[in-house]
XYZ file of C-alpha atoms in Angstrom:
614
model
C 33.613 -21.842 7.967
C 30.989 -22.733 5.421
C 29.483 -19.291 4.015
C 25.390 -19.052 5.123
C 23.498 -19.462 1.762
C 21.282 -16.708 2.377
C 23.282 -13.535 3.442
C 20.848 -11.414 4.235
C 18.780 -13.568 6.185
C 20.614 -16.190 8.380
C 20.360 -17.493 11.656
C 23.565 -18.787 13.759
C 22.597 -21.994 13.515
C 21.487 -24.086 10.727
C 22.558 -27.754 9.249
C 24.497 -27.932 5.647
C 23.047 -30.792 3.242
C 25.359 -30.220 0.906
C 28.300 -33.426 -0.004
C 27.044 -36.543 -0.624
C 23.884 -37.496 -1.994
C 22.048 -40.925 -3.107
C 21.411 -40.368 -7.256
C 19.401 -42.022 -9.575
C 18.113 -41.241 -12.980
C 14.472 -42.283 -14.393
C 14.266 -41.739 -17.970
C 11.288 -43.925 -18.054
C 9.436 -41.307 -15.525
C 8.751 -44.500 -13.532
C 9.899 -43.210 -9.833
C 6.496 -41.847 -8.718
C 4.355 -45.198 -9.826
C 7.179 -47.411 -8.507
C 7.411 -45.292 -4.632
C 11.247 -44.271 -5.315
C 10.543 -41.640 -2.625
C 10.411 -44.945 0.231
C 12.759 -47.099 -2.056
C 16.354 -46.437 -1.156
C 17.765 -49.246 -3.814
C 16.476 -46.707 -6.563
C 19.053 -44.985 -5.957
C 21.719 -46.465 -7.852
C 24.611 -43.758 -7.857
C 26.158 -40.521 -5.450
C 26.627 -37.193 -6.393
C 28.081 -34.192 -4.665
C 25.637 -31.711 -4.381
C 24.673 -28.788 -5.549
C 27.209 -29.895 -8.270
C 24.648 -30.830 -11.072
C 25.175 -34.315 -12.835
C 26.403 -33.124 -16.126
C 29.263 -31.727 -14.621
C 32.306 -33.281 -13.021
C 32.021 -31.610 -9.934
C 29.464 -33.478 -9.285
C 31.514 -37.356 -9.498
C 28.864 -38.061 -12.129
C 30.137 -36.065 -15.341
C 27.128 -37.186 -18.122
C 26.266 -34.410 -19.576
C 23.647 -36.408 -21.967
C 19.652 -35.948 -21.831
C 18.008 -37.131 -18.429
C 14.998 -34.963 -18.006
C 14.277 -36.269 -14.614
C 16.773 -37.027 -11.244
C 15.841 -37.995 -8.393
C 17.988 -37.382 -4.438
C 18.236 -39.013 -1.539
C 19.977 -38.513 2.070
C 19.027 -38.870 5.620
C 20.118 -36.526 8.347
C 19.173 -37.115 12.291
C 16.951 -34.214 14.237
C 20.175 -34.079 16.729
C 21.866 -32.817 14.332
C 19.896 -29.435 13.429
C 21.159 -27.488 16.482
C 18.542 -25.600 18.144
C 15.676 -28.137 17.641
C 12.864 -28.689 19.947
C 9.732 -30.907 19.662
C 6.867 -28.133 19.324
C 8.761 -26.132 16.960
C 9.760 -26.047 12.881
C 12.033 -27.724 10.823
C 12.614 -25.714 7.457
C 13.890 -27.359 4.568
C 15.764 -24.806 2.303
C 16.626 -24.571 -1.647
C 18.718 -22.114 -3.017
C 18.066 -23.364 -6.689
C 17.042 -26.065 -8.321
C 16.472 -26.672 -12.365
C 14.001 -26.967 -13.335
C 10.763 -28.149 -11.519
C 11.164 -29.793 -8.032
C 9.245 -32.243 -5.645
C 10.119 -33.171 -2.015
C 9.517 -35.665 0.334
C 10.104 -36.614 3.898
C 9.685 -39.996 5.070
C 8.187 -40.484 2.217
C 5.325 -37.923 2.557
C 5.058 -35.121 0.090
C 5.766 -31.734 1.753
C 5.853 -29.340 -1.456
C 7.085 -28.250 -4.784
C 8.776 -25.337 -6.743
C 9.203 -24.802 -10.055
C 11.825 -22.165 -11.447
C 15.557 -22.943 -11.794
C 17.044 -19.327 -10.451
C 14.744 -19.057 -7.952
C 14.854 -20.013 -3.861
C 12.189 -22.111 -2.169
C 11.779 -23.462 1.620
C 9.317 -25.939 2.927
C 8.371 -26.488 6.590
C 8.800 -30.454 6.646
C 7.719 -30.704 10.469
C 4.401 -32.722 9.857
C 6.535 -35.134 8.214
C 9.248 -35.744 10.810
C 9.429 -39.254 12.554
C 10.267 -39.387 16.060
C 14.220 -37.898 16.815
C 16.265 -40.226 15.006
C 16.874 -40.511 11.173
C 14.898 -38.521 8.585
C 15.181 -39.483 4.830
C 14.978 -35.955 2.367
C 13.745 -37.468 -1.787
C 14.103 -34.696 -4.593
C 12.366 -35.338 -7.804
C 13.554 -32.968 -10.426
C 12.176 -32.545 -13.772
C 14.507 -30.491 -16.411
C 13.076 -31.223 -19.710
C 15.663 -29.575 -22.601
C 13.218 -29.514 -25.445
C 10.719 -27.312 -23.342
C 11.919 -24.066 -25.000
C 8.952 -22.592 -22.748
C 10.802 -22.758 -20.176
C 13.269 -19.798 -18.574
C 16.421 -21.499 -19.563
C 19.014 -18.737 -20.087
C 21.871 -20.309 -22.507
C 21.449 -23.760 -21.464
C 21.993 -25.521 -24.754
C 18.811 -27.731 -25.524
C 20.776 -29.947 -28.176
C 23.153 -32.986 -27.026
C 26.092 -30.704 -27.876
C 26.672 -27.049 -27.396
C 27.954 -24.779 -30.003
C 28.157 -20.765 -30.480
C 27.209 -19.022 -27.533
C 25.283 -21.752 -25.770
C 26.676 -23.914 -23.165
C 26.381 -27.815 -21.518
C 22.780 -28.056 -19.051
C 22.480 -27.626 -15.509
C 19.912 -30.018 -13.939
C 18.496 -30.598 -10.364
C 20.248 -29.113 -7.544
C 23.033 -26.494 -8.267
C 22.747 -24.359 -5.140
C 23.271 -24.974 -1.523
C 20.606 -26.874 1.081
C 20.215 -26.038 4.527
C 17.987 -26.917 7.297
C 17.091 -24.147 9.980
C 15.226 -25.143 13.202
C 12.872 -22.079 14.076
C 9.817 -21.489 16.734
C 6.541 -22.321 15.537
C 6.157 -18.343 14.751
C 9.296 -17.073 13.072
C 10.426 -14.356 10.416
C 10.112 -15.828 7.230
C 10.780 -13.090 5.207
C 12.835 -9.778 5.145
C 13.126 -6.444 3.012
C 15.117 -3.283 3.128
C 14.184 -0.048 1.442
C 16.267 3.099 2.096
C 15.224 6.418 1.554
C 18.547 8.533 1.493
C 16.908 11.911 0.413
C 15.007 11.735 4.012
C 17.489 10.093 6.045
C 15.335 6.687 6.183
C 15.331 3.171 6.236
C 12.115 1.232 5.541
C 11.936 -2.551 6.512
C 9.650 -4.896 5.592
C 9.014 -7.923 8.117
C 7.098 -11.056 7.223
C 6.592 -13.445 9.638
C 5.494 -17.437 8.794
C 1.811 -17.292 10.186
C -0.642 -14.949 11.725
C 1.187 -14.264 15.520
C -1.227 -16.005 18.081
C -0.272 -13.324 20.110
C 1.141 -9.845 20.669
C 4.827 -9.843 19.868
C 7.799 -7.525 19.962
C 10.591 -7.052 17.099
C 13.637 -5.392 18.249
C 16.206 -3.787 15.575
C 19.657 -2.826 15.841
C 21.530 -1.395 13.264
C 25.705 -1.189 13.781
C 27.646 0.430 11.442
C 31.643 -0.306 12.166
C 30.534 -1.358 15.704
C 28.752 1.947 16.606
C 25.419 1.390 17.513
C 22.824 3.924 15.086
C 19.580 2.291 16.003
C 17.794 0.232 18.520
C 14.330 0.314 18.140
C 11.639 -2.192 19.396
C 7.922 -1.992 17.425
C 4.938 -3.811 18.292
C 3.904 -7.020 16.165
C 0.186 -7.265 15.614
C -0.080 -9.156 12.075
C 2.332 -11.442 9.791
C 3.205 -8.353 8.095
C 4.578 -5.416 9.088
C 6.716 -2.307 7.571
C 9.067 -0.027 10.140
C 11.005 3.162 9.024
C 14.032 3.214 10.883
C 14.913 7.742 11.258
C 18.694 7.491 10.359
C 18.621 11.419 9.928
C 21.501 12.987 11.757
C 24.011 10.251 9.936
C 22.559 9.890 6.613
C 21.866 13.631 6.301
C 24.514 15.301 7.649
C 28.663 15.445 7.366
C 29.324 11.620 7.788
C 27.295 10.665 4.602
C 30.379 9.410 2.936
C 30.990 7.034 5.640
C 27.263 5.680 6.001
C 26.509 5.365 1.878
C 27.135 2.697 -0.033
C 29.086 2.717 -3.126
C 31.978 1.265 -4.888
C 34.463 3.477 -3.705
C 33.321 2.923 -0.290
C 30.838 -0.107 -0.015
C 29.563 1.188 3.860
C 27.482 -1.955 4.937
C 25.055 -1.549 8.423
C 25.068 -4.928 9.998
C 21.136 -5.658 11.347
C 20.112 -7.773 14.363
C 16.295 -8.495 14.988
C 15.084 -10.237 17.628
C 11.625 -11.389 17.552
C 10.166 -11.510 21.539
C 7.067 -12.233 23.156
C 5.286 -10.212 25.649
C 7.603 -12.138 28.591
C 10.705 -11.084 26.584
C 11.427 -14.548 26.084
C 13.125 -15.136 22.335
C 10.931 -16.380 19.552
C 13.314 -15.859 16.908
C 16.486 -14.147 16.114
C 18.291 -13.359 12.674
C 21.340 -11.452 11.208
C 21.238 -9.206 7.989
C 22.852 -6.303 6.377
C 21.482 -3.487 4.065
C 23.392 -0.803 2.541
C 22.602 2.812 2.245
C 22.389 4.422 -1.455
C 20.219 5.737 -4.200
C 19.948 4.859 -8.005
C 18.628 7.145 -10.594
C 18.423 7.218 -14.509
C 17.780 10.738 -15.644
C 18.769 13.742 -17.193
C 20.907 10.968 -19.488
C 22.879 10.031 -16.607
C 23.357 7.269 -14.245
C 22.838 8.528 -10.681
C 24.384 7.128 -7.793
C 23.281 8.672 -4.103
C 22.326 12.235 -6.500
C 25.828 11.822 -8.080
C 26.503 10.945 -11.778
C 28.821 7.674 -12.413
C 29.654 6.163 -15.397
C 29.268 2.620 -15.414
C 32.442 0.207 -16.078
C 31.059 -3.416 -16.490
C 31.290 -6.630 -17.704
C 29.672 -9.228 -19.088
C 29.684 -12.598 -16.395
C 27.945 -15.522 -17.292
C 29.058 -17.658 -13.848
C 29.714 -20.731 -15.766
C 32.448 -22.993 -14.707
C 33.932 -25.828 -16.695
C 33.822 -28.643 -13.904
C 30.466 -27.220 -12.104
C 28.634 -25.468 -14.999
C 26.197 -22.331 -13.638
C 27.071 -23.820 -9.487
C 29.924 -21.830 -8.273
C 32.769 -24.123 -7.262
C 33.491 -23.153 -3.784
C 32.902 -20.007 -1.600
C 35.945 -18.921 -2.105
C 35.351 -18.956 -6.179
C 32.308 -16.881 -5.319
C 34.645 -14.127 -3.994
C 37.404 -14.449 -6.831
C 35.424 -13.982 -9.458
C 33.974 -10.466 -7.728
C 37.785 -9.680 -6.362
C 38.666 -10.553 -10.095
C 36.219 -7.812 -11.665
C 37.386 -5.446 -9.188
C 41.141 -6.173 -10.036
C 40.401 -5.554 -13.698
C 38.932 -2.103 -13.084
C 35.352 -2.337 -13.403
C 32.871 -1.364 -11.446
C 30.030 -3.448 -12.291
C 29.014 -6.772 -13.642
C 25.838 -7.301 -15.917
C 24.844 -10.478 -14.693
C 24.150 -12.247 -18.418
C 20.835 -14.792 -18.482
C 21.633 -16.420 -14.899
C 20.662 -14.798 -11.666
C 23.085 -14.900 -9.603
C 23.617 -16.901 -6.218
C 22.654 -14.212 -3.061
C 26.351 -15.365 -1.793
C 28.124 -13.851 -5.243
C 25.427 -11.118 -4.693
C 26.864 -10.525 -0.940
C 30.316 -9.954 -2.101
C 29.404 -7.540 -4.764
C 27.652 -5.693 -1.990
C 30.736 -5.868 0.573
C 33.693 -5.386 -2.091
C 31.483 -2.708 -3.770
C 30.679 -3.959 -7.624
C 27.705 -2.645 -9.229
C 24.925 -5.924 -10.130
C 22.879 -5.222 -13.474
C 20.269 -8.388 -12.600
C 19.290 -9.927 -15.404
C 16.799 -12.995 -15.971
C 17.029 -16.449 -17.952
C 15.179 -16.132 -21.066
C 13.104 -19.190 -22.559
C 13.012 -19.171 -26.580
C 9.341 -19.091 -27.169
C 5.841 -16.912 -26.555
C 3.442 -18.798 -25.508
C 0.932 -18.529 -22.501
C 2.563 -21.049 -20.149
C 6.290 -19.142 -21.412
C 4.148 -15.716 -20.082
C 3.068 -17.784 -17.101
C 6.573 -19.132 -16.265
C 8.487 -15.927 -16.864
C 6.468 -13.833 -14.818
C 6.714 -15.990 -11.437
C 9.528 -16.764 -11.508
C 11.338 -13.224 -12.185
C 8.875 -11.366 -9.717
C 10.365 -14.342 -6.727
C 13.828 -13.238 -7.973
C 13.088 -9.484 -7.762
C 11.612 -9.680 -4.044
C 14.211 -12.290 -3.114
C 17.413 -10.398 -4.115
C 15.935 -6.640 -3.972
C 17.268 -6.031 -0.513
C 21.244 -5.879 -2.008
C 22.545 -2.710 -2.704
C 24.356 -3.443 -5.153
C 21.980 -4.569 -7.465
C 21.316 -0.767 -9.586
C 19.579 -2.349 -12.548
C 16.453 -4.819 -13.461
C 16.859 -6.269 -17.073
C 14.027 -9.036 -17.479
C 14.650 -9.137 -21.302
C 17.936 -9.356 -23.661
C 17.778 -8.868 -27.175
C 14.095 -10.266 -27.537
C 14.451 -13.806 -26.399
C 11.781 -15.683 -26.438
C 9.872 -12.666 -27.924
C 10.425 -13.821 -31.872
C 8.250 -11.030 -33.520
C 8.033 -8.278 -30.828
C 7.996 -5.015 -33.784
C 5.094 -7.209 -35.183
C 2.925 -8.479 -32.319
C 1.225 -6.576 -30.049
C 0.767 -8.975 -27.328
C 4.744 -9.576 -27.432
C 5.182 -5.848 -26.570
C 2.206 -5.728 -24.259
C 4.543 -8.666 -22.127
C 7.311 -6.618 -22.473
C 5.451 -3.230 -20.783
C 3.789 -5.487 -18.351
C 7.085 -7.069 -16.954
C 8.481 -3.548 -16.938
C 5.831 -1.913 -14.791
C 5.615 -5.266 -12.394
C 9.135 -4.716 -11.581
C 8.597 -1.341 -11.175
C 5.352 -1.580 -8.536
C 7.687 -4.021 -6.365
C 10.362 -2.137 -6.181
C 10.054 1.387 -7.708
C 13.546 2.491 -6.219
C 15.610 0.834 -9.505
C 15.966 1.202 -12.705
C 14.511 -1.185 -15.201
C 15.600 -2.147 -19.153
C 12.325 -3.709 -20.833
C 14.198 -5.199 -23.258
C 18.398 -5.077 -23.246
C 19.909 -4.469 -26.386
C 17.704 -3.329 -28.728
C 13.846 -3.606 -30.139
C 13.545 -0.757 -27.095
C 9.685 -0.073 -25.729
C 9.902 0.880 -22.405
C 12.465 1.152 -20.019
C 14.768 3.481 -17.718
C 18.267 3.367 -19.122
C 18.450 2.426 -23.103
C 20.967 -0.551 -23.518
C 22.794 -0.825 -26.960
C 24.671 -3.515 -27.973
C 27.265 -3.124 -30.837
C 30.036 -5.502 -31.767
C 32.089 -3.380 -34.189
C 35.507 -4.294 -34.625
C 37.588 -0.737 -34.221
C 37.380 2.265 -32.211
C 37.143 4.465 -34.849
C 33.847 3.059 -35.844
C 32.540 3.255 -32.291
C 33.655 6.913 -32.639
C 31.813 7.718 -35.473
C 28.671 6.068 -34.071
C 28.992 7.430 -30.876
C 31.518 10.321 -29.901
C 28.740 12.852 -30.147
C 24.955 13.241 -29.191
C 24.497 13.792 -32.431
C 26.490 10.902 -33.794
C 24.342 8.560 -31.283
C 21.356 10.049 -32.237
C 21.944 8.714 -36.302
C 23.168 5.567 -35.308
C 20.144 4.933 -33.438
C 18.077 5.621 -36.730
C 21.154 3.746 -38.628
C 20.574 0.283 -36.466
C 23.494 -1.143 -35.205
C 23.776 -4.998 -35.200
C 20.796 -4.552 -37.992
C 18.761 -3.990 -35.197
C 16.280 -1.132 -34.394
C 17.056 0.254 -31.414
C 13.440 2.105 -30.507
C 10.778 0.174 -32.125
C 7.537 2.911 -31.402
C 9.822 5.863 -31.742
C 13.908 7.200 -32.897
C 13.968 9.585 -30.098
C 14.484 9.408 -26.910
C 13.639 12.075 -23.816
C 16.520 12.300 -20.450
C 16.766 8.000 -20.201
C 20.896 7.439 -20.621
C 22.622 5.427 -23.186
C 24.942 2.335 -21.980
C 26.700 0.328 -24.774
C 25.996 -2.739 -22.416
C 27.203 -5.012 -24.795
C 30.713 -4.469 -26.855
C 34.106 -5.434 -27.552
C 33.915 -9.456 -27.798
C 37.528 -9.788 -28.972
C 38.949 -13.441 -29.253
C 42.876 -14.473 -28.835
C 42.865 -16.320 -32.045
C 42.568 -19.947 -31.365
C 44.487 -22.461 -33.157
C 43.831 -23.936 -36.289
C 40.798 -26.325 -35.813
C 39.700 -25.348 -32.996
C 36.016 -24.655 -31.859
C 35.594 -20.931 -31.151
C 32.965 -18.162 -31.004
C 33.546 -14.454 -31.070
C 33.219 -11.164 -33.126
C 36.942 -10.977 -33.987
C 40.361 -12.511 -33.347
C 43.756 -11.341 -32.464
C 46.908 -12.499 -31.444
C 48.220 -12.954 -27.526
C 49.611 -10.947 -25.310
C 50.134 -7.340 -26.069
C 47.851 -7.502 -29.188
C 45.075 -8.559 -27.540
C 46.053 -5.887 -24.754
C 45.773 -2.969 -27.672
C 42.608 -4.132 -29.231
C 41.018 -4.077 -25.442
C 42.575 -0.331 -25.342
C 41.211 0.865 -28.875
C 37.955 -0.265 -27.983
C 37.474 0.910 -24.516
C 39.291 4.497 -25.727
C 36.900 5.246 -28.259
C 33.600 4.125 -26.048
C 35.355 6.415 -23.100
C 36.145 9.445 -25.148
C 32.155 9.322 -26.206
C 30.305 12.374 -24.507
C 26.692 10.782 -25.068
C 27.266 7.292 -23.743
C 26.582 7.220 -19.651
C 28.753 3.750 -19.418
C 29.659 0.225 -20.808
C 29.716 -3.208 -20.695
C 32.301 -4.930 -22.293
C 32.095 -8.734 -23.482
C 33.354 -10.894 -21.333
C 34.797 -11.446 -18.504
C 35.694 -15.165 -18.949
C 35.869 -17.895 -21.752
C 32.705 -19.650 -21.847
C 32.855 -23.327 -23.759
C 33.592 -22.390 -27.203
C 32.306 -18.288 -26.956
C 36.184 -17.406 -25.940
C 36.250 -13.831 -25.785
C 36.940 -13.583 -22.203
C 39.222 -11.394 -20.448
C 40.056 -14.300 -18.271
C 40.084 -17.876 -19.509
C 37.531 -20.361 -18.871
C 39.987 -21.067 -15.667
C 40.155 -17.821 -14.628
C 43.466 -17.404 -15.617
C 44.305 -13.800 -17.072
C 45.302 -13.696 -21.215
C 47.226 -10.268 -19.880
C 48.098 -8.570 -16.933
C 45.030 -7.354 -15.077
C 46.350 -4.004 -14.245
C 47.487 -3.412 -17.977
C 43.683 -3.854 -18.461
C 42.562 -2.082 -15.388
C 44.696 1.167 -16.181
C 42.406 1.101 -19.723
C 39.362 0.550 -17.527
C 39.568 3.132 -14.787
C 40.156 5.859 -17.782
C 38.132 9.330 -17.065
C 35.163 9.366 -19.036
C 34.175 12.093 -21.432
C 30.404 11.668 -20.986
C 30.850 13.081 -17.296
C 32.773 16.434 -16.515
C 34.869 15.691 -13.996
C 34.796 12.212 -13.889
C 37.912 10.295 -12.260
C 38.276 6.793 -10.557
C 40.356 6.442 -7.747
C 42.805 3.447 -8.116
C 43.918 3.911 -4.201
C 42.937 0.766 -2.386
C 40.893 1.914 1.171
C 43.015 0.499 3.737
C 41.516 -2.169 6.448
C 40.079 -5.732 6.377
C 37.071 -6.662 4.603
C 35.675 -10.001 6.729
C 32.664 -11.783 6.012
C 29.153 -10.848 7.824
C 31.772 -7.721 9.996
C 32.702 -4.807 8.746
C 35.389 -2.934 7.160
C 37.629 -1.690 9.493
């Protein structure tokens, strides 16, 4: 069964659009003047979405410049299960680069622009009769608009270093979802583990015409914890759920979230009117924990961890930044897992909610991190902002997301120790994030250049463990190689001190298996295969490990990227050494943490999607 795009808000029924497509490009920018949204002859070609056109995924494979692409495909209304005449069609987007339009029946029923972020549109004014309904996408990806959140999208015709082949149009699922003509558009979890509560945040499309009921149930293996019905007066409303006796008391380990037991409550509300007849009904999830950064620590649910992640960048060779299949989706999580981490920093993509999902149900720690664009300028401010505070409320609901990082090594912010208004961006993305959701911690700016933020992210590429040891076995050690600036880099840029925010070396290792002669490669060293490579992952990982002052790591990367082939795993996912050589290194105790261990016992039982482990 094909996995719901959006996890933690899906109804039983709903219609895939993804497969075939009608294609056409329009260099000329022609398709609007010349009605391409009521011509079907424009379109000239198919593609497979959400595979974009550049890659071969997609049947097309031309990965040169076409700023805009246009869609077509019909579906029929008897198709979307669950439709009836007075109700709503929803048309749903998981992503699309970089701008979109839509039309139905050749009426224009709305727009998005942002190429991470989700959008629906209610399409029922434009709906013909019951029979067959024709969907147009117009989408504009312009690669020399360096104003525009891009990530490492390569803007030239070839990529080279660290940059990568485009993405363009449609690289996540569609969906169409038949709903009432009141139905819950929107949904939110916050839990409050230090008083045994769960907040949730309902939004519903419209003002209700009328009184209506909202009935919760929360299940956690089957057993029933809640079932609570609140009155629904306006189209927004906020409920905390008392989960005191569980959360609170001796069964915490079984009710929290975390990676060594990623506990996930399965959630059932049931919107009613005042008859008790069903408006509308959807299925979610939340999972119980609590992040802190204090007191130089990472805190998870009051208890310090050290973080073990990696680098993913979620680029494939034959779909680019679209994930091949479900079932890729959950390899590449199982795949961190397997190779002893705990965590993945998610690097300048944001990640599909269904890669999200199986972080949260496997247990993998998400650092979130945003697409950069590559210059300051009002509309980049404009552009930035939107689109990352859509992300945040979007994806804020999964536990295990720990860690906002809108900014990596001051892309797209050129001069920040120079200009004010640069660092004012930085401080003003910073405290948005936190005044949406003030229950994470945020980086301002990953890597270095450091102005504000929770956890202080250092990124240092040196080539030996006995360096990293030197810079950062002791407090004191990290303390002059912050005024010493690794990478050339200042790592504070308004002070060389720091009060209780923890270290992370969140960027680190980079090792390449040297290439042959001739060939294209990017890295920040090279050795040989095999057992080589194997040691060099060890030296590195020992000496970051045996530091007492670092709170965790990220090591670069998890797999080959184009030509940036310092990945752990090759571009096809295939390991360059045995994953549990690597994941023995990995799991290592940690200095920084008295105490600290990592159980390498598998929990028995069954993980299955949207159920529980049993």
């Amino acid at each position: 069964m094909t996995m719901h795009p959006s996890p933690q808000l899906r109804r039983r029924r709903w219609l895939d659009l993804t497969g075939p497509w009608s294609f056409g490009y329009d260099d000329a920018d022609r398709g609007i003047r010349d009605s391409w949204p009521e011509r079907a002859e424009c379109f000239d070609r198919t593609i497979i979405v959400p595979f974009p056109p550049e890659s071969k995924a997609s049947v097309i494979g031309d990965p040169s410049e076409h700023p805009i692409v246009w869609y077509r495909r019909t579906f029929r209304l008897d198709e979307v299960e669950g439709y009836v005449p007075d109700g709503r069609v929803v048309l749903h987007f998981g992503a699309v680069d970089y701008a979109a339009s839509v039309w139905v029946n050749g009426i224009p029923v709305g727009g998005h622009e942002g190429g991470h972020s989700s959008f629906a549109l209610d399409i029922s004014p434009a709906l013909r009769g019951s029979g067959e309904q024709t969907i147009v996408v117009r989408a504009e990806d312009r690669p020399h608009d360096l104003a525009q959140p891009r990530g490492k999208q390569f803007w030239e015709p070839e990529p080279r270093n660290i940059w990568y082949h485009r993405t363009t149009g449609i690289w996540q699922p569609v969906w169409i979802e038949a709903v009432s003509r009141t139905f819950i558009q929107d949904l939110r979890w916050t839990p409050d583990t230090s008083r045994g509560r769960l907040g949730v945040d309902v939004r519903l499309n419209e003002e209700p015409a009328d009184r209506l009921r909202l009935r919760l149930r929360l299940l956690l293996h089957d057993d029933l914890i809640a079932d609570d019905t609140y009155l629904v007066q306006r189209r927004e409303s906020r409920r905390d759920v008392g989960l005191e006796p569980v959360v609170l008391g001796q069964g915490r380990r079984r009710l929290l979230w975390a990676p060594g037991h990623p506990n996930l409550i399965d959630a059932e509300l049931v919107l009613e009117d005042v008859d008790g007849t069903i408006v509308d009904e959807v299925q979610s999830y939340v999972g119980l924990r609590s992040v802190e950064a204090t007191d130089r620590l990472f805190l998870l649910n009051g208890i310090p961890s050290y973080l073990r992640l990696v680098l993913s960048q979620g680029y494939w060779p034959e779909s680019h930044l679209a994930a091949p299949s479900d079932e890729a989706i959950r390899k590449e999580v199982e795949a961190v897992k397997a190779l002893g981490f705990n965590g993945v920093r998610i690097h300048q993509k944001v990640e599909d909610p269904r890669f999200l999902y199986w972080c949260d149900r496997l247990g993998v720690f998400v650092w979130s991190e945003m697409a950069a664009a590559y210059v300051f300028s009002e509309r980049a401010i404009d552009r930035l902002t939107r689109e990352w505070l859509e992300i945040v409320g979007r994806d804020m609901s999964h536990p295990s997301i720990v860690t906002w990082v809108p900014f990596n090594e001051s892309w797209g912010l050129p001069n920040l120790p120079g200009d004010v208004t640069q660092r004012s961006f930085v401080r003003s993305i910073y405290h948005l994030t936190k005044a949406l959701d003030p229950t994470r911690p945020v980086i301002g700016n990953d890597g270095w250049e450091h102005i504000v933020g929770d956890i202080w992210g250092i990124h240092d590429y040196a080539l030996d463990g006995a360096t990293l040891r030197e810079r950062y076995a002791t407090a004191e050690a990290l303390e002059r190689t912050i005024l010493r600036r690794p990478q050339h880099q200042r790592v504070f840029l308004e002070t060389d001190t720091r009060t209780d925010q923890p270290v992370v070396l969140s960027e680190f290792g980079g090792i390449t298996v040297k290439p042959e002669a001739g060939t294209p490669w990017y890295g920040y060293g090279s050795v040989e295969e095999g057992e080589p490579f194997a040691a060099k992952y060890e030296e590195l990982v020992t000496a970051v490990l045996e530091s007492e002052a670092v709170a965790g790591f990220c090591y670069t990367q998890l797999t080959d990227t184009e030509q940036e082939r310092n990945g752990l795993l090759r571009a096809d996912r295939t390991p360059k050494v045995d994953p549990a050589r690597i994941a023995a290194v990995t799991r290592r105790p940690s200095r920084a943490i008295p105490g600290d261990f990592v159980s390498v016992v598998q929990e028995a039982g069954v993980v299955t999607a949207y159920g529980s482990s049993r």
